[in-house]
Coordinates of C-alpha atoms and ligand atoms in Angstrom, one line a residue:
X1 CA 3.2 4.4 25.3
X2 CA 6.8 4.0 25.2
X3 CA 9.8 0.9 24.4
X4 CA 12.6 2.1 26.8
X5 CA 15.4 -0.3 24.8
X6 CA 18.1 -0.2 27.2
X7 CA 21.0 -2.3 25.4
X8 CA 20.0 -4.1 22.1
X9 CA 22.5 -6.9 20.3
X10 CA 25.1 -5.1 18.7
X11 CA 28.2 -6.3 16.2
X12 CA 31.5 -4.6 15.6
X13 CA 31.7 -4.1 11.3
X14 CA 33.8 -7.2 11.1
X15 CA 32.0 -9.7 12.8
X16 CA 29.0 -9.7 10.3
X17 CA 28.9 -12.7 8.0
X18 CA 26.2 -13.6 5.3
X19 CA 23.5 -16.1 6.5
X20 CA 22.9 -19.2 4.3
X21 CA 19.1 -18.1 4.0
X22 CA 18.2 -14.6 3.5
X23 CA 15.5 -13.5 6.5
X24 CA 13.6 -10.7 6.9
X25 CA 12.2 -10.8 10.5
X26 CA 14.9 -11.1 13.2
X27 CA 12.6 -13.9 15.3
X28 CA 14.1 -16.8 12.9
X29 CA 17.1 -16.3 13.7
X30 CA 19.0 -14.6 16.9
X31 CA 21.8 -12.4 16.7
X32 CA 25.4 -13.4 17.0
X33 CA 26.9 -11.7 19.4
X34 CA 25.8 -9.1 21.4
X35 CA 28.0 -5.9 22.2
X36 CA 27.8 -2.4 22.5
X37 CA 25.1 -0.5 24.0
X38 CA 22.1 1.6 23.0
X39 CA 23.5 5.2 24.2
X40 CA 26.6 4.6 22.3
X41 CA 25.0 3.3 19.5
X42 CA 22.9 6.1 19.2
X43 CA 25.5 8.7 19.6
X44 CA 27.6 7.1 16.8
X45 CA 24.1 7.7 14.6
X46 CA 23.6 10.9 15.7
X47 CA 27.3 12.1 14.9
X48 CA 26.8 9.9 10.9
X49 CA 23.6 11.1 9.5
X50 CA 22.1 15.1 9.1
X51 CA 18.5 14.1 9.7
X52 CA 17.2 14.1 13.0
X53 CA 17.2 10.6 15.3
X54 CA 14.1 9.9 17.5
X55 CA 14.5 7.5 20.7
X56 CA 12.3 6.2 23.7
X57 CA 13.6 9.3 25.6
X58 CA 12.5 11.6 23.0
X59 CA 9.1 13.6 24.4
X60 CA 7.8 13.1 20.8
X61 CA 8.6 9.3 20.7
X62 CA 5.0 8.5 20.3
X63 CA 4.7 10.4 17.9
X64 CA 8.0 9.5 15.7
X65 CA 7.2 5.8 16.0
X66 CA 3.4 6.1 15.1
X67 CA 2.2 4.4 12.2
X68 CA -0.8 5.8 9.9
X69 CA -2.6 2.9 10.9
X70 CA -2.4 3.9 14.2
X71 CA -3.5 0.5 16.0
X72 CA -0.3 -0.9 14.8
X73 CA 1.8 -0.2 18.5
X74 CA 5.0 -0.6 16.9
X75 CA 8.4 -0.3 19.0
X76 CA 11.5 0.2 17.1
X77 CA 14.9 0.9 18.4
X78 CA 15.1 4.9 17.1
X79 CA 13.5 6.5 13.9
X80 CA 15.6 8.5 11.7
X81 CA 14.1 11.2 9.5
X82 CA 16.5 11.2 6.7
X83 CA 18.0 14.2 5.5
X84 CA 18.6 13.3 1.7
X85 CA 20.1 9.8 0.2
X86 CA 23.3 10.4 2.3
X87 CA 21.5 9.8 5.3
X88 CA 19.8 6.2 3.7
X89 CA 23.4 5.2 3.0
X90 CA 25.2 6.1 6.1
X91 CA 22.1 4.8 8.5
X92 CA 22.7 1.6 6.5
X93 CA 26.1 1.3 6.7
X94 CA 25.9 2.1 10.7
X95 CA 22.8 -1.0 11.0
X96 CA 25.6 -3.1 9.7
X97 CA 28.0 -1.9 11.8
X98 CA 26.4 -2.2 14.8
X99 CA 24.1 -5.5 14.1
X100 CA 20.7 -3.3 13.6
X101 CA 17.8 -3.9 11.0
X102 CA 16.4 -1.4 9.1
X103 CA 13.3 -0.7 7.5
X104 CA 11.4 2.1 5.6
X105 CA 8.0 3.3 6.4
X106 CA 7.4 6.6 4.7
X107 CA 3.9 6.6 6.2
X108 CA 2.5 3.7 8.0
X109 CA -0.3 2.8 5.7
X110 CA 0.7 -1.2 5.8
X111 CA 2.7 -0.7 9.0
X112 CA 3.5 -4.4 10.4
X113 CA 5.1 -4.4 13.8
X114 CA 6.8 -7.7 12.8
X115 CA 8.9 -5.5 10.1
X116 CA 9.5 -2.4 12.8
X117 CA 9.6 -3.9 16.0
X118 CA 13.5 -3.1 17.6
X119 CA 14.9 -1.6 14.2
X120 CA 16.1 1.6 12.9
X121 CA 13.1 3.1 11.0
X122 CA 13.5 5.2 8.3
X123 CA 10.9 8.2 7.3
X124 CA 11.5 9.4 3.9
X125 CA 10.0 12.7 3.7
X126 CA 12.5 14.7 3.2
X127 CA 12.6 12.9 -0.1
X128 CA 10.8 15.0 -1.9
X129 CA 11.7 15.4 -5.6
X130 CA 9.6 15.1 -8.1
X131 CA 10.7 15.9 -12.1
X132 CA 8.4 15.0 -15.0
X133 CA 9.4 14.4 -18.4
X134 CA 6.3 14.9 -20.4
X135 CA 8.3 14.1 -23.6
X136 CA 9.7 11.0 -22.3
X137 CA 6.4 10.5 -20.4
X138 CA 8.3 9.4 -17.2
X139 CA 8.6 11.0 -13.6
X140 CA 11.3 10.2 -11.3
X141 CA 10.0 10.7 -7.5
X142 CA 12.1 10.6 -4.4
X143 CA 10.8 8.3 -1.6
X144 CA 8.7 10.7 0.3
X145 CA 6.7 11.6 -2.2
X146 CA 2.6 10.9 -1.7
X147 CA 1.0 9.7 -4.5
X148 CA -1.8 12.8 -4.8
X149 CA 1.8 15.2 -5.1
X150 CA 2.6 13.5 -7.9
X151 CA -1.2 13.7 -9.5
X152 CA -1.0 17.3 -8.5
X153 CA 2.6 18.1 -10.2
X154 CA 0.9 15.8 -13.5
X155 CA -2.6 18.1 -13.6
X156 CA -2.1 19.7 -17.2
X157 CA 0.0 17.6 -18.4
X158 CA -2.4 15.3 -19.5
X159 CA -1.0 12.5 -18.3
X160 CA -1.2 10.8 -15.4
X161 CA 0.9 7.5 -13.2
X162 CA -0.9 4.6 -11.7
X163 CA -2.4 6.2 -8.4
X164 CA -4.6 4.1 -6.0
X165 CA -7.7 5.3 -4.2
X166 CA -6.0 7.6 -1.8
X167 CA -3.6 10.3 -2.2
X168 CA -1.6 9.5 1.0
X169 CA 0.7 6.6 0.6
X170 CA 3.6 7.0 -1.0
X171 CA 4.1 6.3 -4.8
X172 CA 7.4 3.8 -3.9
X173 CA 5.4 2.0 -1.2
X174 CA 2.4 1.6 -3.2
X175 CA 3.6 0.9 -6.4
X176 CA 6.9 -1.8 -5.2
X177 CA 3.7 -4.2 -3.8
X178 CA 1.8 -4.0 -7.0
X179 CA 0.0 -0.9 -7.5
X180 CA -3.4 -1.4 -7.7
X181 CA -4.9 1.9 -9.8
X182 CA -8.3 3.4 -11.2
X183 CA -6.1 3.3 -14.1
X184 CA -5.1 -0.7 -13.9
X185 CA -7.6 -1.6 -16.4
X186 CA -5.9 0.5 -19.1
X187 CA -2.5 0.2 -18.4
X188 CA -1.6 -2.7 -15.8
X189 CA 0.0 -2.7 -12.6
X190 CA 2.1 0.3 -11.1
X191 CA 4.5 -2.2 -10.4
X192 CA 5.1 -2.6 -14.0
X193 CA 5.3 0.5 -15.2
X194 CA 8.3 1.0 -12.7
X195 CA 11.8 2.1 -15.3
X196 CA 14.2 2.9 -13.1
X197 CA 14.8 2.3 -8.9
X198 CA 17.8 3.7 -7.1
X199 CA 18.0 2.0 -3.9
X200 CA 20.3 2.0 -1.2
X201 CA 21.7 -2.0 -0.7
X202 CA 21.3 -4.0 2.5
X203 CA 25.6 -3.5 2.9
X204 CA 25.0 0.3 2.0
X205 CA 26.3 0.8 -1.8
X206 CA 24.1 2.1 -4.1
X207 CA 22.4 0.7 -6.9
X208 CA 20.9 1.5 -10.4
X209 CA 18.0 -1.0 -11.2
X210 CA 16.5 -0.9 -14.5
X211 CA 15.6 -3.3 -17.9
X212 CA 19.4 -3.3 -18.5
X213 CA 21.0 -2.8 -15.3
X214 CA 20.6 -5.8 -12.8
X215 CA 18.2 -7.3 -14.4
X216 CA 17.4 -9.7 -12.0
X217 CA 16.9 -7.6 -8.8
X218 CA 14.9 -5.2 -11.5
X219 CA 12.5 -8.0 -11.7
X220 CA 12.6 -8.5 -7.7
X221 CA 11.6 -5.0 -6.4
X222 CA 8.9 -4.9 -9.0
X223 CA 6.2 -6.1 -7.1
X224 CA 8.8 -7.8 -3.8
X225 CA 8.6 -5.0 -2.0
X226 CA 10.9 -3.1 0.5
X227 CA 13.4 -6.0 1.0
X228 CA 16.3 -5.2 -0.9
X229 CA 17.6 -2.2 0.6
X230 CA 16.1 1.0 1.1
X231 CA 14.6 3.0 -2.2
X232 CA 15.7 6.8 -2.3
X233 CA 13.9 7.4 -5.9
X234 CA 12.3 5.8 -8.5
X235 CA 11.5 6.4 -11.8
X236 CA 7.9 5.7 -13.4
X237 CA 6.2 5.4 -16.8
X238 CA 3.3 7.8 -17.4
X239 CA 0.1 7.3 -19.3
X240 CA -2.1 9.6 -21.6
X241 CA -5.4 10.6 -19.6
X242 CA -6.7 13.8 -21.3
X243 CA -9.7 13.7 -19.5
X244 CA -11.2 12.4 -16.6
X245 CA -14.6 12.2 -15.5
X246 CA -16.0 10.4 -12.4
X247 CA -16.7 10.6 -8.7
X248 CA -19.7 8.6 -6.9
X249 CA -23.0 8.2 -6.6
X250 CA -24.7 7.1 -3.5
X251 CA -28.1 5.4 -2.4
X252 CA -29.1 4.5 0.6
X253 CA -28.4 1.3 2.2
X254 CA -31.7 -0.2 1.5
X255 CA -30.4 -0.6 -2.5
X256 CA -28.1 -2.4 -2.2
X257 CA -29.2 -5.4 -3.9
X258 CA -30.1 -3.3 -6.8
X259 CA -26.7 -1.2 -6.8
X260 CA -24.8 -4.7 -6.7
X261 CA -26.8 -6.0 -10.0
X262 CA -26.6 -2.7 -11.7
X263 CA -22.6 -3.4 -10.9
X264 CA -22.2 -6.6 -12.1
X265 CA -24.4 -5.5 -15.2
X266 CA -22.0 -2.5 -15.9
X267 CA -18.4 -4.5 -14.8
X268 CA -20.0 -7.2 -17.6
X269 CA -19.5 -4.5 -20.4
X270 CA -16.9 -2.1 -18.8
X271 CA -14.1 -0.7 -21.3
X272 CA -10.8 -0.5 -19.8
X273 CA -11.3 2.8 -19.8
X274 CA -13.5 2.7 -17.2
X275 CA -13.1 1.5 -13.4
X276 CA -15.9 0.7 -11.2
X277 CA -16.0 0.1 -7.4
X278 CA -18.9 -0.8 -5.0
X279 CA -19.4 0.3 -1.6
X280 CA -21.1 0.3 1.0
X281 CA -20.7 3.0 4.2
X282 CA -21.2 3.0 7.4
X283 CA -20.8 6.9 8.8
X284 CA -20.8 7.3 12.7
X285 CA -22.5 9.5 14.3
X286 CA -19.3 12.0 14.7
X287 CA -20.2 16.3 15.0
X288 CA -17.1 16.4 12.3
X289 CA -19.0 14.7 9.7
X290 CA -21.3 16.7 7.3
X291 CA -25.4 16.3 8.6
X292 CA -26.2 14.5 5.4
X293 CA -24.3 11.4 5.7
X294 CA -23.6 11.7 9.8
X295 CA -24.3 8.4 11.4
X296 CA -26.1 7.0 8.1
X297 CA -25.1 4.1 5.9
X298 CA -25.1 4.1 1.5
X299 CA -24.7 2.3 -0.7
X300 CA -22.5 3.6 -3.6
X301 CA -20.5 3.1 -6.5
X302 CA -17.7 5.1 -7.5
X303 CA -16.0 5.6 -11.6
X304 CA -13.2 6.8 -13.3
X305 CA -13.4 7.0 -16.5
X306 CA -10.6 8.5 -18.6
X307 CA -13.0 10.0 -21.5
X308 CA -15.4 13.0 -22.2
X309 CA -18.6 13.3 -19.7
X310 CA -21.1 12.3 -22.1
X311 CA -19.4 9.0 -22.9
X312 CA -18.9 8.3 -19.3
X313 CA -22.6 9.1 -18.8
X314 CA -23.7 6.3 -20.9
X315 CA -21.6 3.9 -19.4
X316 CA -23.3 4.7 -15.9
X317 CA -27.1 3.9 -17.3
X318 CA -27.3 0.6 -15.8
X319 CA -27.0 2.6 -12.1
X320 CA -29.2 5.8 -13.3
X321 CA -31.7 3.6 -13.5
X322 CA -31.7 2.4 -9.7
X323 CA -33.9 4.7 -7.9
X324 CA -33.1 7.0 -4.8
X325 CA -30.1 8.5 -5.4
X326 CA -29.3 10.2 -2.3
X327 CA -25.7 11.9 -4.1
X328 CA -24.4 12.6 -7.1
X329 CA -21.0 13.8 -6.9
X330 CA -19.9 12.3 -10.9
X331 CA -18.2 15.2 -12.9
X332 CA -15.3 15.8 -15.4
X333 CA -12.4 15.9 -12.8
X334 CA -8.5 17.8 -12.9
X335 CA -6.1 14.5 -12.0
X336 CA -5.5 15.9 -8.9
X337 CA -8.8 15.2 -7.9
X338 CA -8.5 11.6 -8.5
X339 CA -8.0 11.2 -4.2
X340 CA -11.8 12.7 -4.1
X341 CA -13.3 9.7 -6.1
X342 CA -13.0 7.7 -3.1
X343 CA -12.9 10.3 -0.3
X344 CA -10.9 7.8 1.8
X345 CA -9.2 9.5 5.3
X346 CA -6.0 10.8 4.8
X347 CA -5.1 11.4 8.4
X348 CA -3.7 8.5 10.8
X349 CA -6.3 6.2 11.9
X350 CA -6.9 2.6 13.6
X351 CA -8.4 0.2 10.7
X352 CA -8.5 -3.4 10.2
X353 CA -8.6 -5.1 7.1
X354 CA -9.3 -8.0 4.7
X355 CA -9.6 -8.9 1.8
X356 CA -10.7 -11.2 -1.0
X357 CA -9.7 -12.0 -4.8
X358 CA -12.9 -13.3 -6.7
X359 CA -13.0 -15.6 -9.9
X360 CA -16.5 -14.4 -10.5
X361 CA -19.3 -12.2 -8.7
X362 CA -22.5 -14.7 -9.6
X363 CA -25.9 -15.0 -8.4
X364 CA -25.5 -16.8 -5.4
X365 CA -22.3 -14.8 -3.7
X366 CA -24.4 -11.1 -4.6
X367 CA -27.1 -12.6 -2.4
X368 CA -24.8 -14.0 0.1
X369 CA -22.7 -10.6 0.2
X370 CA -26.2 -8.4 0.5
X371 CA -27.3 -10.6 3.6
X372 CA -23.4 -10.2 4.9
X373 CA -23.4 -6.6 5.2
X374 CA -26.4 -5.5 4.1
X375 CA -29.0 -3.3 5.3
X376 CA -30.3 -6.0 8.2
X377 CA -27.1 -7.2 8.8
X378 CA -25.8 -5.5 11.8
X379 CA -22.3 -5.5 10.0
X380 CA -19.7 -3.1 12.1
X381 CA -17.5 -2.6 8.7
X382 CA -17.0 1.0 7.9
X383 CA -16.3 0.2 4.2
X384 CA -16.9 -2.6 2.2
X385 CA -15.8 -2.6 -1.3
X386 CA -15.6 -4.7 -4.6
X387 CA -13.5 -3.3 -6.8
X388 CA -13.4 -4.5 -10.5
X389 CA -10.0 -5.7 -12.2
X390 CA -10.0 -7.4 -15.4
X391 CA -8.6 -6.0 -18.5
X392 CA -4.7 -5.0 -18.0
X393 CA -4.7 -5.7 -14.7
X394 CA -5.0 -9.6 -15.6
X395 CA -2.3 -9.4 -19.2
X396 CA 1.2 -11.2 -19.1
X397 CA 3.5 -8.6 -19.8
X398 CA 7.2 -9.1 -21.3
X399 CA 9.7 -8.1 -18.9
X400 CA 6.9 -7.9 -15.8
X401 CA 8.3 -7.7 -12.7
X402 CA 7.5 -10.0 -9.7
X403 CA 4.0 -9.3 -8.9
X404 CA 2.5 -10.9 -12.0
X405 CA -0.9 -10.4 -13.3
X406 CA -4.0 -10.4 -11.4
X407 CA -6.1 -12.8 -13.2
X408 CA -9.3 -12.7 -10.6
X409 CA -12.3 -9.9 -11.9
X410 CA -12.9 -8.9 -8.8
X411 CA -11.5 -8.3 -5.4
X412 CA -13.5 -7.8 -1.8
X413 CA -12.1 -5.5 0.5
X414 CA -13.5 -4.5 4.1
X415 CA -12.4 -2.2 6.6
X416 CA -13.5 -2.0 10.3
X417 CA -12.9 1.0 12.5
X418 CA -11.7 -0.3 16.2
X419 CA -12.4 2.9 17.7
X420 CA -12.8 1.4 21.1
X421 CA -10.8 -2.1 21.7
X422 CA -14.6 -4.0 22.3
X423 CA -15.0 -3.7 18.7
X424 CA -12.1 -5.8 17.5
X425 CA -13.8 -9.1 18.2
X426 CA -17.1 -8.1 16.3
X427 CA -15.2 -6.8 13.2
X428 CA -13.3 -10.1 13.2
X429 CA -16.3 -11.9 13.6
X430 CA -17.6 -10.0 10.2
X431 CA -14.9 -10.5 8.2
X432 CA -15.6 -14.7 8.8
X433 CA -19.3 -13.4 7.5
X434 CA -17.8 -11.8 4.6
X435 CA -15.1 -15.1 3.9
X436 CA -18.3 -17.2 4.3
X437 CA -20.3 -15.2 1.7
X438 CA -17.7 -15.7 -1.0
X439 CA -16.2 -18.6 0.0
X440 CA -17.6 -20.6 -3.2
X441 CA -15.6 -17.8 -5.9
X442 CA -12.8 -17.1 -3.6
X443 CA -9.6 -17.7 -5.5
X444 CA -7.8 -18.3 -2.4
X445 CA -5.2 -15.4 -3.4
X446 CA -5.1 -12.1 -1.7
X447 CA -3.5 -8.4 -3.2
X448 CA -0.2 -8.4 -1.9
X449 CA -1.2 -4.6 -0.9
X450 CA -4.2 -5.3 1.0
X451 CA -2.6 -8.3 3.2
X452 CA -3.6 -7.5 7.0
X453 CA -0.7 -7.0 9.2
X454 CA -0.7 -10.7 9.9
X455 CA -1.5 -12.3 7.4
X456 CA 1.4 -14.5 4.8
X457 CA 2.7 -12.9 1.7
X458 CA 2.6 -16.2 0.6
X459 CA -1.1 -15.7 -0.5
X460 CA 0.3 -13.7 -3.0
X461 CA 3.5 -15.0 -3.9
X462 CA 3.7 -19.0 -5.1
X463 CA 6.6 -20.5 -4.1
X464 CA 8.2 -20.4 -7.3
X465 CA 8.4 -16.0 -6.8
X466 CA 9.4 -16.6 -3.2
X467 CA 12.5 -18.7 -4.3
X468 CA 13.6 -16.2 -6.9
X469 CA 12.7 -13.7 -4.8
X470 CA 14.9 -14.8 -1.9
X471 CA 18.0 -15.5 -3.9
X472 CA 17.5 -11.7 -5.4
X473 CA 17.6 -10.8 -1.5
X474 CA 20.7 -12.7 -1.1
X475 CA 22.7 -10.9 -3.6
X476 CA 20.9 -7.4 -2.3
X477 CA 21.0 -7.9 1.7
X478 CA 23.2 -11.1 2.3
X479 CA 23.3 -9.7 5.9
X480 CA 19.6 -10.0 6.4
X481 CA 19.2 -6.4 7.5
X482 CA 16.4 -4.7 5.7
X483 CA 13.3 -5.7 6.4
X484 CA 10.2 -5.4 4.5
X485 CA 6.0 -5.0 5.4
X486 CA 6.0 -7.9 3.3
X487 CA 8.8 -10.7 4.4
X488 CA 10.3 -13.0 2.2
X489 CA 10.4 -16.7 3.3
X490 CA 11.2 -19.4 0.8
Ligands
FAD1 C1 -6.7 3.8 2.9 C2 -5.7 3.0 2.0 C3 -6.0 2.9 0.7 C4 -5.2 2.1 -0.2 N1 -5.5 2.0 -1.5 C5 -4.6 1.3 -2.3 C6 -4.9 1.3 -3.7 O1 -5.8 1.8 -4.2 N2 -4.0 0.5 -4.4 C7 -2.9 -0.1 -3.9 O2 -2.2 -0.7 -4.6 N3 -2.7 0.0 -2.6 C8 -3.5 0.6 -1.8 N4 -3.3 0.7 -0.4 C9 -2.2 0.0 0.1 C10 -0.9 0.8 0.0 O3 -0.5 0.9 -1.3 C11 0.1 0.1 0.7 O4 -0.3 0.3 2.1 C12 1.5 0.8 0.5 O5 2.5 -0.1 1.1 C13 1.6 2.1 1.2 O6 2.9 2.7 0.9 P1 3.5 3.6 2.0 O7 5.0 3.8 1.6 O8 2.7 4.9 2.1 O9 3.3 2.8 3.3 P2 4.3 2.4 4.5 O10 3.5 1.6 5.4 O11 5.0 3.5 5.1 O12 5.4 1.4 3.8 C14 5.0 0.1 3.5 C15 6.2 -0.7 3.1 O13 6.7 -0.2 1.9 C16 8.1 -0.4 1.8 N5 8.7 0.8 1.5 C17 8.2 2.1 1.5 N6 9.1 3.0 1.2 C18 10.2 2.3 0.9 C19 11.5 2.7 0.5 N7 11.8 4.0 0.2 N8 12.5 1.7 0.3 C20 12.2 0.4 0.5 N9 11.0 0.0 1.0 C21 10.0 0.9 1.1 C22 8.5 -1.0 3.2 O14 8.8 -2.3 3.1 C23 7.3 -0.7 4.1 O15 7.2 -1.7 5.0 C24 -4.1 1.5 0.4 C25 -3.8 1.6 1.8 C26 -4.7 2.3 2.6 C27 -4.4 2.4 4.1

């Protein structure tokens, strides 16, 4: 399906002036004046920037403008593929020029339409370096880079960065939200263990953000997201893992009450060394599947543990004990086989989301989340997950950045698969199931990374972040230009 954008508001490069309040979406406030056209517009791109431009009359245009999440049917004005930080800074200073927003979306994993919808999208691929300092245990990564290229380029080292459950999104986008890793536990958010962002400002000059260089926008894009201009590399801290064992064991469905105690028994005791997750999956009945989980449903949980085999062992006797086990995939693991502990899809797909932080997993909600989506529920969720935090994850750090600690043990994730457009009401319907379930330990806060499309960062941020947040937008995009998966309103 294509957006053919004819003519689009356009200002000449002295007509732009600051707004009082900094914005991220364009439906607050209209543009001033409109002028110029698309064709020129374009063309005046075209002749700036090395990478290639993608438009409504391109024959790929589906393809350019597609998010991962591919039920996302966003329309913006043209997509750039950057060429290298040049291009960033002379697409930016052509949005101002012409009165167009811009926003990066290396991949489309949290693609909201509200953040693409008639802008200049940027795809960072091309921003690929990656350079690790295993003396100075830091990496500095270029925007494009996927967070299982970095695990890959840190197998041997014995070291590794704050990687989430798939290898797919990129380690700016992930780790600017927060960063949720296996490795939290240990060592904290990914968003604080940021040292150093280059970024491309919302009135195109560069800048340098780190401890001692702007402090205060330092603070911001640490856990504030895309808002402040547009990121062409970042440098991270590294942490010691010399060993890693882990992967998943799964039963099926019919266990899950006794998989969810032996979870809460084991998350009661956990090290920080150790992660846990619970699942439970829901397989169709698809010919590209392997035969033995093809149309079934398990229950499973899945570890890392950065630690020898026999220690990790140990740690897992509370779920050796649950009988059935239809899997065992656990085994000492290189790092760039974290991605296979979860097995998520890498490859575009339609999903809808939500999600849950949980001051405590008793009794009563275990029960409750057993009859939500267990085996005689008739749930439609592909995944459902609890993942356990605590430890790290919930310590006041000097010198965090913006996210702040997650102080909730637990969070509650699910994921429906609209494969057909009749399914959307009844995964809806289930995730009311699933809010009902918890509703007496919800803490009412959701991970700013696992917002659905629609939903308000402010159930992340409180309104004391947002402020500070928006005046560090102010001094970084007083134009309004860049916009962000995760807007900024004060
Ligand atoms: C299957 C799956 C598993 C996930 N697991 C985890 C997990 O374990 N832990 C976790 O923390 N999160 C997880 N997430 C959430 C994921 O981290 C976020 O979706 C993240 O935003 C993805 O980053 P991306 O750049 O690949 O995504 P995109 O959708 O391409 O970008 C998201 C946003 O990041 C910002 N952004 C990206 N690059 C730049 C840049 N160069 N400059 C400025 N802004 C930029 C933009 O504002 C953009 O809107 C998961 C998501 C999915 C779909």
């Amino acid at each position: 399906m294509t957006n053919s954008t004819s003519t689009f508001e356009t200002r000449g490069p002295h007509e732009n002036t600051p707004r009082d309040t900094p914005r991220d979406t364009p439906r607050d406030t209209p543009r001033d004046t409109p002028r110029g056209n698309t064709a020129h517009a374009i063309a005046d791109l075209r002749r700036r920037v090395v990478g290639t431009v993608h438009t409504a009359e391109d024959p790929a245009w589906d393809r350019a403008r597609m998010a991962w999440t591919v039920n996302v049917d966003q329309q913006p004005l043209a997509v750039l593929e950057v060429h290298d930080a040049d291009d960033v800074q002379a697409a930016i200073r052509w949005a101002v020029d012409h009165g167009v927003d811009v926003t990066a979306q290396p991949t489309g994993h949290s693609a909201v339409s509200e953040a693409a919808d008639g802008v200049l999208l940027l795809r960072t691929r091309a921003l690929d370096e990656i350079s690790v300092d295993v003396q100075r245990r830091t990496a500095w990564v270029g925007a494009g880079v996927k967070s299982g290229e970095l695990l890959a380029a840190l197998d041997g080292t014995g070291l590794t960065f704050l990687a989430g459950s798939n290898p797919d999104p990129t380690v700016v986008g992930m780790t600017i939200t927060g960063g949720i890793s296996w490795f939290g536990r240990s060592f904290g958010l990914g968003a604080d263990s940021v040292v150093t962002v280059e970024l491309v400002d919302g009135l195109g000059r560069l800048r340098r953000l780190s401890a001692d260089e702007e402090p205060e926008l330092f603070w911001a894009v640490r856990g504030g997201g895309g808002s402040f201009g547009i990121i062409t590399r970042i440098e991270v801290a590294l942490h010691p893992a010399p060993s890693l064992y882990g992967g998943r064991l799964l039963w099926p469905l019919e266990q899950m009450a006794a998989v969810l105690d032996a979870f809460r028994t084991a998350t009661a005791t956990a090290p920080p060394e150790l992660t846990l997750w619970f699942h439970t999956y829901q397989f169709p009945p698809f010919p590209e599947l392997p035969e033995p989980i093809r149309g079934k449903s398990f229950v499973s949980v899945a570890a890392a543990y950065l630690g020898n085999a026999v220690e990790g062992e140990r740690m897992l006797a509370p779920f050796r004990s649950v009988k059935g086990i239809a899997m065992d995939l656990m085994g000492e693991l290189p790092m760039a086989a974290l991605g296979s502990i979860a097995d998520e899809p890498t490859e575009p797909m339609p999903g809808l989301q939500s999600s849950h932080l949980l001051r405590e997993l008793d009794d009563q909600t275990a029960a409750a989340i057993v009859a939500a989506v267990g085996p005689d529920s008739g749930s439609p969720l592909t995944v459902f997950q609890i993942r356990h935090l605590g430890a790290a994850f919930a310590a006041e750090v000097a010198d965090a950045g913006s996210h702040g600690p997650v102080t909730e043990p637990y969070s509650v994730f699910a994921l429906g698969v609209p494969a057909v457009p009749e399914l959307v009401p009844a995964i809806h319907g289930q995730f009311a199931r699933v809010a009902d379930a918890v509703s007496a330990v919800d803490s009412g806060r959701t991970l700013l990374n696992f917002l659905e499309s629609d939903q308000d960062p402010a159930l992340w941020w409180s309104a004391g972040t947002r402020a500070r947040l928006a005046a560090a937008k102010q001094v970084a995009d007083p134009l309004g230009i860049v916009r962000s998966n995760r807007p900024i309103r004060s």
